[in-house]
Amino acid sequence: IMTPQDNVSTDELDTLSQLLASTGALPLVISPEEHDEKVGAVSHLPHVAAAALVNTIYGLDDPNSLTSRLAAGGFKDITRIASSNPKMWAHISQINKDHLLPLVNKLIGELSSFKDRLKQDKPLALEDFFHRAKLSRDHIPTRENLYLLPFHELYVDVEDRPGMISLVTTILGDNQVNIKNIRIINSREDQPGCLLLSLNDAQSLKKAKNLLTEIGLKAYIR
């Protein structure tokens, strides 16, 4: 993401865009103000929310560590970013506070609204709360070509044993399939999980699926 000031010429911007594009990056040009506003919403606020959730849960009196033992994949997924560098995120929050403060107030408003609906025993209102969130979340693109970052996702079930990630990446790498991103998903600590691979395009997705299926792995597209 490039956020040029007013004194940056079009030629300079084009030169840098071409340089970045030559590395395989996908340059996006937006104003500094829009960058801070949008990134505050989709990056900075989620870090605050994740940290607040973890602080809330682990502030409970739990001498037997039952909370930690019951924390499965859903809790770990939603709070993963709470493990980020505290000093860095304190700094980011401070320098973007003009955009972050209104977003925090909006989040507090959503929680207050949920609290009121729960307190007043309004099941339909509670359902509406979750329904609005589901509609918005379901509209986030997954395998479609995104404006900023095109990717296609492949799920691969794997056994919980050494060498499985290396096996998958080696097979695909040897066959010129580029992995843009890789994530490990576990339902429970003692159960096999799966790899979530982000690939460049539909052709790479199909090729990767066929290659991994051929060696006996279960690869599928959701």
Short mmCIF file of C-alpha atoms in Angstrom, two decimals:
data_model
loop_
_atom_site.label_atom_id
_atom_site.label_comp_id
_atom_site.label_asym_id
_atom_site.label_seq_id
_atom_site.Cartn_x
_atom_site.Cartn_y
_atom_site.Cartn_z
CA ILE A 1 0.00 0.00 0.00
CA MET A 2 1.42 3.35 -1.07
CA THR A 3 0.25 6.56 0.59
CA PRO A 4 1.86 9.41 -1.38
CA GLN A 5 1.95 12.97 -0.13
CA ASP A 6 0.77 15.82 -2.38
CA ASN A 7 4.32 16.64 -3.48
CA VAL A 8 4.92 13.18 -5.00
CA SER A 9 4.78 13.27 -8.80
CA THR A 10 2.84 10.84 -10.95
CA ASP A 11 6.07 9.69 -12.61
CA GLU A 12 7.66 8.88 -9.24
CA LEU A 13 4.58 6.98 -8.17
CA ASP A 14 4.46 5.01 -11.43
CA THR A 15 8.15 4.12 -11.14
CA LEU A 16 7.72 2.76 -7.63
CA SER A 17 4.52 0.92 -8.60
CA GLN A 18 6.30 -0.81 -11.49
CA LEU A 19 9.22 -1.77 -9.24
CA LEU A 20 6.91 -3.29 -6.64
CA ALA A 21 4.82 -5.05 -9.29
CA SER A 22 7.98 -6.64 -10.73
CA THR A 23 8.46 -8.49 -7.42
CA GLY A 24 4.97 -9.98 -7.60
CA ALA A 25 3.42 -7.43 -5.26
CA LEU A 26 0.06 -5.80 -6.01
CA PRO A 27 0.48 -2.04 -5.47
CA LEU A 28 -2.50 -0.13 -4.12
CA VAL A 29 -2.46 3.67 -3.94
CA ILE A 30 -4.62 5.40 -1.33
CA SER A 31 -4.37 8.60 0.71
CA PRO A 32 -2.64 8.53 4.10
CA GLU A 33 -5.90 9.53 5.77
CA GLU A 34 -7.88 6.72 4.14
CA HIS A 35 -5.14 4.23 4.98
CA ASP A 36 -5.17 5.12 8.69
CA GLU A 37 -8.97 5.01 8.80
CA LYS A 38 -9.43 1.67 7.03
CA VAL A 39 -6.46 -0.09 8.63
CA GLY A 40 -7.63 1.20 12.00
CA ALA A 41 -10.92 -0.61 11.40
CA VAL A 42 -9.68 -3.94 10.02
CA SER A 43 -6.33 -4.28 11.79
CA HIS A 44 -5.90 -2.02 14.82
CA LEU A 45 -9.39 -2.43 16.33
CA PRO A 46 -9.29 -6.26 16.02
CA HIS A 47 -6.03 -6.27 17.99
CA VAL A 48 -7.68 -4.22 20.73
CA ALA A 49 -10.74 -6.48 20.74
CA ALA A 50 -8.65 -9.67 20.85
CA ALA A 51 -6.55 -8.36 23.73
CA ALA A 52 -9.67 -7.23 25.62
CA LEU A 53 -11.27 -10.65 25.17
CA VAL A 54 -8.21 -12.49 26.47
CA ASN A 55 -7.87 -10.07 29.41
CA THR A 56 -11.54 -10.62 30.24
CA ILE A 57 -11.43 -14.41 30.10
CA TYR A 58 -8.14 -14.87 31.90
CA GLY A 59 -9.08 -12.34 34.54
CA LEU A 60 -11.54 -14.91 35.90
CA ASP A 61 -10.73 -16.82 39.05
CA ASP A 62 -9.57 -20.15 37.61
CA PRO A 63 -7.24 -22.00 40.01
CA ASN A 64 -7.54 -25.26 38.04
CA SER A 65 -6.73 -23.64 34.66
CA LEU A 66 -10.03 -25.02 33.35
CA THR A 67 -10.48 -22.03 31.04
CA SER A 68 -7.18 -22.76 29.27
CA ARG A 69 -8.00 -26.45 29.00
CA LEU A 70 -11.38 -25.74 27.41
CA ALA A 71 -10.06 -23.14 24.96
CA ALA A 72 -10.50 -24.86 21.58
CA GLY A 73 -9.98 -23.77 17.98
CA GLY A 74 -12.62 -21.06 17.90
CA PHE A 75 -11.21 -19.17 20.88
CA LYS A 76 -7.66 -19.57 19.64
CA ASP A 77 -8.57 -18.34 16.14
CA ILE A 78 -10.32 -15.22 17.34
CA THR A 79 -7.57 -14.32 19.84
CA ARG A 80 -4.48 -15.34 17.85
CA ILE A 81 -3.41 -11.75 17.24
CA ALA A 82 -3.43 -11.03 20.99
CA SER A 83 0.00 -12.71 21.00
CA SER A 84 1.46 -9.86 18.92
CA ASN A 85 4.21 -7.58 20.22
CA PRO A 86 2.71 -5.45 23.05
CA LYS A 87 5.15 -2.56 22.70
CA MET A 88 4.55 -2.29 18.95
CA TRP A 89 0.76 -2.33 19.30
CA ALA A 90 0.80 0.23 22.10
CA HIS A 91 2.74 2.50 19.74
CA ILE A 92 0.44 1.82 16.77
CA SER A 93 -2.63 2.50 18.91
CA GLN A 94 -1.19 5.78 20.15
CA ILE A 95 -0.21 7.18 16.76
CA ASN A 96 -3.55 6.23 15.18
CA LYS A 97 -5.72 7.22 18.14
CA ASP A 98 -7.71 9.82 16.16
CA HIS A 99 -9.18 7.00 14.07
CA LEU A 100 -9.05 4.27 16.70
CA LEU A 101 -10.97 6.07 19.45
CA PRO A 102 -14.23 6.41 17.44
CA LEU A 103 -13.94 2.74 16.44
CA VAL A 104 -13.48 1.67 20.08
CA ASN A 105 -16.56 3.71 21.00
CA LYS A 106 -18.51 1.97 18.25
CA LEU A 107 -17.39 -1.44 19.52
CA ILE A 108 -18.43 -0.48 23.05
CA GLY A 109 -21.79 0.57 21.60
CA GLU A 110 -22.27 -2.82 19.95
CA LEU A 111 -21.45 -4.63 23.19
CA SER A 112 -23.78 -2.34 25.14
CA SER A 113 -26.57 -3.05 22.66
CA PHE A 114 -26.00 -6.79 23.03
CA LYS A 115 -25.98 -6.43 26.83
CA ASP A 116 -29.32 -4.60 26.79
CA ARG A 117 -30.95 -7.20 24.52
CA LEU A 118 -29.66 -10.04 26.71
CA LYS A 119 -30.70 -8.35 29.92
CA GLN A 120 -34.21 -7.64 28.60
CA ASP A 121 -34.69 -11.24 27.38
CA LYS A 122 -35.21 -10.34 23.72
CA PRO A 123 -34.34 -13.49 21.75
CA LEU A 124 -35.30 -12.03 18.36
CA ALA A 125 -33.16 -8.97 19.00
CA LEU A 126 -30.26 -11.21 19.99
CA GLU A 127 -30.73 -13.25 16.84
CA ASP A 128 -30.69 -10.04 14.79
CA PHE A 129 -27.37 -9.08 16.43
CA PHE A 130 -25.75 -12.32 15.28
CA HIS A 131 -27.58 -12.31 11.94
CA ARG A 132 -26.23 -8.89 10.94
CA ALA A 133 -22.72 -10.06 11.79
CA LYS A 134 -23.14 -13.27 9.79
CA LEU A 135 -24.35 -11.40 6.70
CA SER A 136 -21.38 -9.03 6.80
CA ARG A 137 -18.86 -11.79 7.51
CA ASP A 138 -20.24 -14.04 4.76
CA HIS A 139 -19.76 -11.26 2.21
CA ILE A 140 -16.00 -11.15 2.77
CA PRO A 141 -14.52 -12.73 -0.40
CA THR A 142 -12.59 -15.98 -0.06
CA ARG A 143 -11.65 -17.64 -3.35
CA GLU A 144 -12.77 -14.74 -5.56
CA ASN A 145 -10.17 -12.39 -7.00
CA LEU A 146 -9.84 -9.62 -4.44
CA TYR A 147 -8.89 -6.10 -5.48
CA LEU A 148 -5.97 -6.00 -3.09
CA LEU A 149 -4.89 -9.62 -2.75
CA PRO A 150 -6.15 -12.30 -5.13
CA PHE A 151 -6.01 -15.75 -3.58
CA HIS A 152 -7.63 -19.14 -3.73
CA GLU A 153 -7.88 -21.43 -0.70
CA LEU A 154 -7.20 -25.14 -0.43
CA TYR A 155 -7.78 -27.17 2.73
CA VAL A 156 -5.54 -30.19 3.33
CA ASP A 157 -6.19 -32.67 6.16
CA VAL A 158 -2.92 -33.75 7.75
CA GLU A 159 -1.79 -36.13 10.46
CA ASP A 160 -0.25 -34.63 13.57
CA ARG A 161 3.28 -35.90 13.02
CA PRO A 162 6.64 -34.38 12.03
CA GLY A 163 7.30 -33.71 8.36
CA MET A 164 3.73 -33.20 7.15
CA ILE A 165 4.08 -29.51 6.38
CA SER A 166 7.40 -30.13 4.67
CA LEU A 167 5.82 -32.91 2.60
CA VAL A 168 3.04 -30.63 1.34
CA THR A 169 5.28 -27.64 0.59
CA THR A 170 7.93 -29.79 -1.10
CA ILE A 171 5.43 -31.54 -3.38
CA LEU A 172 3.93 -28.23 -4.48
CA GLY A 173 7.27 -26.44 -4.76
CA ASP A 174 8.78 -29.20 -6.89
CA ASN A 175 5.82 -28.81 -9.25
CA GLN A 176 6.05 -25.00 -9.46
CA VAL A 177 2.94 -24.28 -7.39
CA ASN A 178 3.53 -21.11 -5.40
CA ILE A 179 2.00 -20.91 -1.90
CA LYS A 180 1.16 -17.32 -0.99
CA ASN A 181 0.25 -18.16 2.59
CA ILE A 182 -0.09 -21.21 4.82
CA ARG A 183 -2.00 -21.58 8.09
CA ILE A 184 -2.41 -24.49 10.49
CA ILE A 185 -5.92 -25.14 11.80
CA ASN A 186 -6.50 -27.46 14.76
CA SER A 187 -9.87 -28.29 16.28
CA ARG A 188 -8.34 -29.68 19.47
CA GLU A 189 -4.79 -30.10 20.65
CA ASP A 190 -4.96 -33.89 20.58
CA GLN A 191 -6.62 -34.22 17.18
CA PRO A 192 -5.32 -34.00 13.60
CA GLY A 193 -5.92 -30.69 11.93
CA CYS A 194 -5.53 -29.27 8.49
CA LEU A 195 -3.46 -26.85 6.48
CA LEU A 196 -5.11 -23.87 4.82
CA LEU A 197 -3.13 -22.93 1.71
CA SER A 198 -3.63 -19.65 -0.15
CA LEU A 199 -2.68 -19.95 -3.82
CA ASN A 200 -2.34 -17.54 -6.73
CA ASP A 201 -5.18 -18.56 -9.03
CA ALA A 202 -7.77 -21.19 -9.92
CA GLN A 203 -5.26 -23.12 -12.05
CA SER A 204 -2.80 -23.39 -9.15
CA LEU A 205 -5.65 -24.41 -6.86
CA LYS A 206 -6.68 -27.28 -9.14
CA LYS A 207 -3.10 -28.41 -9.71
CA ALA A 208 -2.31 -28.41 -5.98
CA LYS A 209 -5.46 -30.36 -5.18
CA ASN A 210 -4.62 -33.02 -7.77
CA LEU A 211 -0.98 -33.33 -6.65
CA LEU A 212 -1.85 -33.76 -2.99
CA THR A 213 -4.71 -36.14 -3.69
CA GLU A 214 -2.36 -38.31 -5.75
CA ILE A 215 -0.11 -38.89 -2.73
CA GLY A 216 -3.06 -39.90 -0.56
CA LEU A 217 -3.87 -36.65 1.23
CA LYS A 218 -7.41 -35.31 1.50
CA ALA A 219 -7.42 -31.91 -0.21
CA TYR A 220 -10.66 -30.02 -0.72
CA ILE A 221 -12.16 -26.62 -1.56
CA ARG A 222 -14.88 -25.05 0.58
#
